[in-house]
Short mmCIF file of C-alpha atoms in Angstrom, two decimals:
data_model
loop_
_atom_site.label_atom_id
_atom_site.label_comp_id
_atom_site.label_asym_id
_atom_site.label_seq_id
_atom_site.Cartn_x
_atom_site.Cartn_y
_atom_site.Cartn_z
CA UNK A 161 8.44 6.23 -39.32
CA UNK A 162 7.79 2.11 -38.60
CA UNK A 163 8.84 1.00 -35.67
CA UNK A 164 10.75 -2.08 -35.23
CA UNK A 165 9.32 -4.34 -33.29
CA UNK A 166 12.33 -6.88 -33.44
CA UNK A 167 14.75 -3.62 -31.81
CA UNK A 168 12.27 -2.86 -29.80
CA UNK A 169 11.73 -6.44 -28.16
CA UNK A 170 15.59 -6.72 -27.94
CA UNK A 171 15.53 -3.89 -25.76
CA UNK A 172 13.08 -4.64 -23.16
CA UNK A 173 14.86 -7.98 -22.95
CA UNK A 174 17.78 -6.43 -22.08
CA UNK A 175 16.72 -4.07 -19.63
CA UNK A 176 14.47 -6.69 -17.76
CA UNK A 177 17.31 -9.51 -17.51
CA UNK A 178 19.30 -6.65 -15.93
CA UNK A 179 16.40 -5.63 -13.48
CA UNK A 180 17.48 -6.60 -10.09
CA UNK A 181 20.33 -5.00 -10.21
CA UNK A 182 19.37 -2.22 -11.77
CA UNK A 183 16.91 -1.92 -9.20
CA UNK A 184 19.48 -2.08 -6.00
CA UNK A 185 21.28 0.92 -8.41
CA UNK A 186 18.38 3.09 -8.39
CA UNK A 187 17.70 2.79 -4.49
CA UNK A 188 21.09 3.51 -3.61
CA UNK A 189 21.21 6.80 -6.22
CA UNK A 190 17.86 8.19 -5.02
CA UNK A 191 17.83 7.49 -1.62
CA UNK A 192 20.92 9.44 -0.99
CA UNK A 193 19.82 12.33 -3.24
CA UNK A 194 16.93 12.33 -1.63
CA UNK A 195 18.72 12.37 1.82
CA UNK A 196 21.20 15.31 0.56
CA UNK A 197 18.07 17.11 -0.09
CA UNK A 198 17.04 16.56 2.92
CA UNK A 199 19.86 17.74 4.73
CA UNK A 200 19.85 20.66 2.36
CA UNK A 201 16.53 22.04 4.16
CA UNK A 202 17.58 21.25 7.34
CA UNK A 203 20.85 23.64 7.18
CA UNK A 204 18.13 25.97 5.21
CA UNK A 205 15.11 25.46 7.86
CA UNK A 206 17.81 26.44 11.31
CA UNK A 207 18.13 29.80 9.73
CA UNK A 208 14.15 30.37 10.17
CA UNK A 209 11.24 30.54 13.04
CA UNK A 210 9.37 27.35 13.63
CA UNK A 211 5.47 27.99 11.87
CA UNK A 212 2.31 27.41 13.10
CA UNK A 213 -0.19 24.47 12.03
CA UNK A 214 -1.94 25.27 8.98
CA UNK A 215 -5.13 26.57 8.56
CA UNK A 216 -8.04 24.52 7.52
CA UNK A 217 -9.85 26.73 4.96
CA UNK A 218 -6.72 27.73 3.29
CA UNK A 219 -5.14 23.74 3.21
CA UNK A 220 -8.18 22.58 1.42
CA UNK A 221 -8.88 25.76 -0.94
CA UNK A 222 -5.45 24.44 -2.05
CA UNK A 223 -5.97 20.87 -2.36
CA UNK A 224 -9.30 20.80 -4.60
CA UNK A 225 -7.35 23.54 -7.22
CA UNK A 226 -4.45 21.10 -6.66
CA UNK A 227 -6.88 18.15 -7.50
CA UNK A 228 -8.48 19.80 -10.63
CA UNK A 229 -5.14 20.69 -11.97
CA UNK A 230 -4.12 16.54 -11.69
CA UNK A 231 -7.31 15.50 -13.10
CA UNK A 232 -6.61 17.81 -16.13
CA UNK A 233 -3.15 15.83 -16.70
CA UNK A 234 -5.58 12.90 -17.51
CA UNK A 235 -5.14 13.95 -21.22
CA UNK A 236 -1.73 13.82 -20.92
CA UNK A 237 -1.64 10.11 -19.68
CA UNK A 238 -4.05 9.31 -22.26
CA UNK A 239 -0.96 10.37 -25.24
CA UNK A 240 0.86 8.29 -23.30
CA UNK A 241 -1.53 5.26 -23.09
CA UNK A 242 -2.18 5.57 -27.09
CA UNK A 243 1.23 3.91 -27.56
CA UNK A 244 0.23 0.96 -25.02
CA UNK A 245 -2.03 -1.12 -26.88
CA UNK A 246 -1.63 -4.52 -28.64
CA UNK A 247 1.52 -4.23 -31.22
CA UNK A 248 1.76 -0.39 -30.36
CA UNK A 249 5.60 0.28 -29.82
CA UNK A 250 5.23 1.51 -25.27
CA UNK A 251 2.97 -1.55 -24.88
CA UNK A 252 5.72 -3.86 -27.05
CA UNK A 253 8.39 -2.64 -24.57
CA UNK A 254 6.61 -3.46 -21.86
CA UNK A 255 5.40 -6.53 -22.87
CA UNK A 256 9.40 -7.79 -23.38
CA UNK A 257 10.48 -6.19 -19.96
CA UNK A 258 8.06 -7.76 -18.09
CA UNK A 259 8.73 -11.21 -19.70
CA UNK A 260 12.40 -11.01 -19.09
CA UNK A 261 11.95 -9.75 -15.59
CA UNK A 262 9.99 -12.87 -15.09
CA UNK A 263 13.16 -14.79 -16.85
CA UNK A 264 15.86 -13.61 -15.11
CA UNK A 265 14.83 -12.35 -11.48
CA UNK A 266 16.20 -15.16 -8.80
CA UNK A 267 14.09 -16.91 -7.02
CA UNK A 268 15.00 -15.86 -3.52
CA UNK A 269 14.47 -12.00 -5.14
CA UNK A 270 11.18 -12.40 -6.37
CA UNK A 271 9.94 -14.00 -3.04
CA UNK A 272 11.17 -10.99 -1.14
CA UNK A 273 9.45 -8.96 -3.38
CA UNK A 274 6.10 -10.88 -2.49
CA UNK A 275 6.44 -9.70 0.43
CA UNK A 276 7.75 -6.35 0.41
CA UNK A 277 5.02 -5.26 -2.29
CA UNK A 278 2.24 -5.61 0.78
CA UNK A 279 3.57 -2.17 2.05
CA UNK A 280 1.24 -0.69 -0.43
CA UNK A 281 -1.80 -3.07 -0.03
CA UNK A 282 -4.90 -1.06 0.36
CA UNK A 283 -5.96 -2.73 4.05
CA UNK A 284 -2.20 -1.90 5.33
CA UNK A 285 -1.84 2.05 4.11
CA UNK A 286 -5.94 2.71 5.72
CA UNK A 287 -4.54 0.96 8.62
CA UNK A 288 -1.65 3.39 8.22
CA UNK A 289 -3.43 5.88 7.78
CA UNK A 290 -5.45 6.00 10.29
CA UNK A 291 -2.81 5.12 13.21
CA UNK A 292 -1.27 8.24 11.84
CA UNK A 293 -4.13 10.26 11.19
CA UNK A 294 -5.48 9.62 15.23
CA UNK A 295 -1.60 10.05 16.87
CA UNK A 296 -1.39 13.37 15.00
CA UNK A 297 -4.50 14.20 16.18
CA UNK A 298 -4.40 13.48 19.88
CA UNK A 299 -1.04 15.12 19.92
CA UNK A 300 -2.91 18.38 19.12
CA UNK A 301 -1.34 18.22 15.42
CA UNK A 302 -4.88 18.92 14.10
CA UNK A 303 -4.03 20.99 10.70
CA UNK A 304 -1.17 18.00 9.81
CA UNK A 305 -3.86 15.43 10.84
CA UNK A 306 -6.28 16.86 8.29
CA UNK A 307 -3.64 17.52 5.59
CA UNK A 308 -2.52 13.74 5.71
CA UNK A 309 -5.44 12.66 5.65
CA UNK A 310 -6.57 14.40 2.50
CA UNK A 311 -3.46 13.60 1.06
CA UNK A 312 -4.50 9.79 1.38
CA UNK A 313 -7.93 9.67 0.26
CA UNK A 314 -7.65 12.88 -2.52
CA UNK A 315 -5.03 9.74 -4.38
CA UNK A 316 -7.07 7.02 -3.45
CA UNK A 317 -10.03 8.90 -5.48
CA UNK A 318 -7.96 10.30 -7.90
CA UNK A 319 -5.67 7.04 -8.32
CA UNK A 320 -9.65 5.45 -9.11
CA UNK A 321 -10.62 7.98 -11.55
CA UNK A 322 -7.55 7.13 -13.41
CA UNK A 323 -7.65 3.14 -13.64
CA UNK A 324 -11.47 3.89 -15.10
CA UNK A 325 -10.54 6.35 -17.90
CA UNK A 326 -7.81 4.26 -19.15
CA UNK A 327 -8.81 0.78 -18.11
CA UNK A 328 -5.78 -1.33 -18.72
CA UNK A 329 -5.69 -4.84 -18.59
CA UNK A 330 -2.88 -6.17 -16.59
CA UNK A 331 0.08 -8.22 -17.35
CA UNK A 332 -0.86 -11.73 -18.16
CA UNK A 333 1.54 -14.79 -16.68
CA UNK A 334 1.20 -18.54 -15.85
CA UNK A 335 3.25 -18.45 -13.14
CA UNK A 336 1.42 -17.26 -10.31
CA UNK A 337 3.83 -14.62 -8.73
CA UNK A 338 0.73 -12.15 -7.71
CA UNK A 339 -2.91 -12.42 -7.97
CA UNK A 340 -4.39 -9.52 -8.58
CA UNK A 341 -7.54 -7.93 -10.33
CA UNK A 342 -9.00 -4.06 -11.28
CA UNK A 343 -6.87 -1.91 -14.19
CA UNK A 344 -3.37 -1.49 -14.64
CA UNK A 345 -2.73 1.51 -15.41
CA UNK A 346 -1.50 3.47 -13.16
CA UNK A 347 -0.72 1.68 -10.10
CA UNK A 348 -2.02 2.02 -7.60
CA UNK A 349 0.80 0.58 -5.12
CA UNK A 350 2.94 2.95 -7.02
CA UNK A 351 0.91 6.36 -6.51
CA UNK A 352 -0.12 5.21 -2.85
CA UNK A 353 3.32 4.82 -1.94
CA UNK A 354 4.04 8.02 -3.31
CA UNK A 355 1.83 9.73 -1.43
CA UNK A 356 1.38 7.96 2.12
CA UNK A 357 5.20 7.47 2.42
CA UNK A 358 6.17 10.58 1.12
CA UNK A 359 3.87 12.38 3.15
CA UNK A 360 5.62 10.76 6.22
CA UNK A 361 9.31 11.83 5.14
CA UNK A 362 7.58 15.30 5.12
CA UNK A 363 5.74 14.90 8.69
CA UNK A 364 9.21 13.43 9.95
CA UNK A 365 11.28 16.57 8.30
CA UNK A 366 8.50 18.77 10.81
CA UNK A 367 8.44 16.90 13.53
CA UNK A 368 10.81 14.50 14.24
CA UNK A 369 13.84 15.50 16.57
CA UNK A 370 16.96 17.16 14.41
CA UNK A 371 18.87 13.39 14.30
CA UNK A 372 16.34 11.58 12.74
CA UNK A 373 14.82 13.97 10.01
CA UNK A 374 17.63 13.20 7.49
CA UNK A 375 17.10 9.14 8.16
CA UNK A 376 13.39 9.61 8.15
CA UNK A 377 13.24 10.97 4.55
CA UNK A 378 15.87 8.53 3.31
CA UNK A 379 14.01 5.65 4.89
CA UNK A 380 10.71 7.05 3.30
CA UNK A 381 12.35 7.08 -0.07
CA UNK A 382 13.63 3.72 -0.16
CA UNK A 383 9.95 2.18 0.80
CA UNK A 384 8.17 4.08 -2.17
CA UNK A 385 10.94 2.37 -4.75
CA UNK A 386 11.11 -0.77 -2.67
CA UNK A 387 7.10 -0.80 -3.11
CA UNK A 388 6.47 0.39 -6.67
CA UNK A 389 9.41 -2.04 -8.61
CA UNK A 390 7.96 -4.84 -6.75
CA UNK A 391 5.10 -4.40 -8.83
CA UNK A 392 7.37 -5.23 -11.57
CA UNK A 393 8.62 -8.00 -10.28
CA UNK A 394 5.85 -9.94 -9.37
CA UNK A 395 4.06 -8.83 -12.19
CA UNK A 396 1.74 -7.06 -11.38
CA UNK A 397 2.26 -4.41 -13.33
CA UNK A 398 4.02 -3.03 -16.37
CA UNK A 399 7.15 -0.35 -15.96
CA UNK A 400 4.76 2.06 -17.48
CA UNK A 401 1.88 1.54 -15.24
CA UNK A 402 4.61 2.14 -11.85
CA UNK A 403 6.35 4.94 -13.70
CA UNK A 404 2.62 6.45 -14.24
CA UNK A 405 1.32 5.75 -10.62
CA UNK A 406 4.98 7.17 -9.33
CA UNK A 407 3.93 10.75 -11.62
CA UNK A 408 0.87 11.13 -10.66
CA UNK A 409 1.47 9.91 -6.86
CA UNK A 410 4.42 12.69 -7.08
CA UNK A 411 2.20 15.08 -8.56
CA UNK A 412 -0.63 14.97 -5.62
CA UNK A 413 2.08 14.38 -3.11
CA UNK A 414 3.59 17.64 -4.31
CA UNK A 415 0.08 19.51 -4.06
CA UNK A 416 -0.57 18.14 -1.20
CA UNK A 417 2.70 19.72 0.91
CA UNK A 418 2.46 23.09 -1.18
CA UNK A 419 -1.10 23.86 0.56
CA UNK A 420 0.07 22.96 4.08
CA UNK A 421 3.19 25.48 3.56
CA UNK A 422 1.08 27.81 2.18
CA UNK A 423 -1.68 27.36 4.84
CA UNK A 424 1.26 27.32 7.22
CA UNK A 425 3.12 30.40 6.40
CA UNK A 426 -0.08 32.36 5.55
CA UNK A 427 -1.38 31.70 9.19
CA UNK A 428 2.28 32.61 10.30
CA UNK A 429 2.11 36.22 8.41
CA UNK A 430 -1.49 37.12 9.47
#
């Protein structure tokens, strides 16, 4: 069936000069579902003994089956990047939203977004990283410590792997809202922010005292959003690259806290 292009371009138009707000929309809805959730394991965890650390050989038996089964959705994303060439009907609605984005966004908007978007620069999550690799490790956290950290470097690696099979060139613009260089597709703010952030709502649901676990997860959502649309705003990237880097950041992310429950509760049942 032929696609038309002239539909298709209307589209993205619309849904970029509508952006912004859109935007504040989806951070409202997900960060409170994401908070109810959170509350929802609470009630659920209160009913249950406190487990152990998890063990090392189990946590990272988990992780590299977790990190073949990611690499394997590679053919997935690559039916998905088919449609994101030149004229191809994904890479004509992204081409639209990201002009009218660049339209219609205020001023004062995109300039926050400048700023917000370096929560997911590369030197600030390793510094991140790190801080809360060594505090969760001198605190005598040693089987979080090493789960974090695999979390972080396992998408960092696989987040590489990714940008080199598809090799996407970014969005071209005049107006100099972001400089940036390396593939598109996916993004790597996107699936960093995933992952780091996420991983921290999960450390804070473990760790943190009963009054701030809720807040901690809700505040963690509302970073990984914050970060991955500002990619869209300052054009960095196209919605599909952030919607890709969000899927496969979720993915890991998910992986990532399966093996330390299972580690977790199998150490707790031995």
């Amino acid at each position: 069936m032929p696609v038309d292009h002239t539909a298709l371009t209307a589209l993205g138009e619309r849904i970029g000069a509508q952006a912004w707000p859109g935007f504040l929309v989806l951070l409202a809805v997900l960060t409170a579902g994401t908070g109810l959730a959170a509350w929802g394991f609470e009630h659920l965890r209160r009913r249950h003994a406190a487990q152990p650390e998890p063990g090392a050989r189990l946590l990272f038996g988990g992780l590299a089956v977790g990190l073949v089964a990611v690499l394997a959705l590679a053919h997935a994303f690559a039916e998905v990047a088919e449609g994101l060439g030149n004229g191809r009907p994904m890479g004509l609605l992204d081409e639209s939203i990201s002009n009218a984005v660049g339209a219609h966004t205020p001023v004062a908007v995109r300039d926050m977004f400048m700023w917000l978007t370096h929560l997911g620069d590369p030197w600030f999550m390793g510094s991140l990283c790190v801080l809360v690799a060594a505090l969760l490790w001198l605190r005598g956290h040693r089987g979080f410590a090493a789960g974090w950290l695999a979390a972080s470097v396992g998408n960092a690696v696989l987040n590489h792997v990714l940008k080199h099979i598809f090799e996407r060139a970014r969005p071209i613009h005049e107006e100099g809202f972001a400089l940036v260089s390396g593939f598109s597709f996916p993004s790597g703010h996107s699936s960093g922010s995933m992952v780091l952030y996420g991983m921290l709502g999960y450390l804070g649901l473990r760790m943190l005292t009963p009054r701030w676990r809720v807040a901690s997860v809700m505040a963690a959502t509302a970073v990984v959003i914050t970060v991955a649309c500002s990619r869209i705003f300052v054009r960095a990237h196209f919605p599909t690259d952030v919607l890709a880097g969000l899927c496969s950041g979720g993915a890991w992310l998910a992986i990532c806290i399966a093996s330390i429950e299972y580690a977790r509760h199998h150490r707790r049942t031995r």
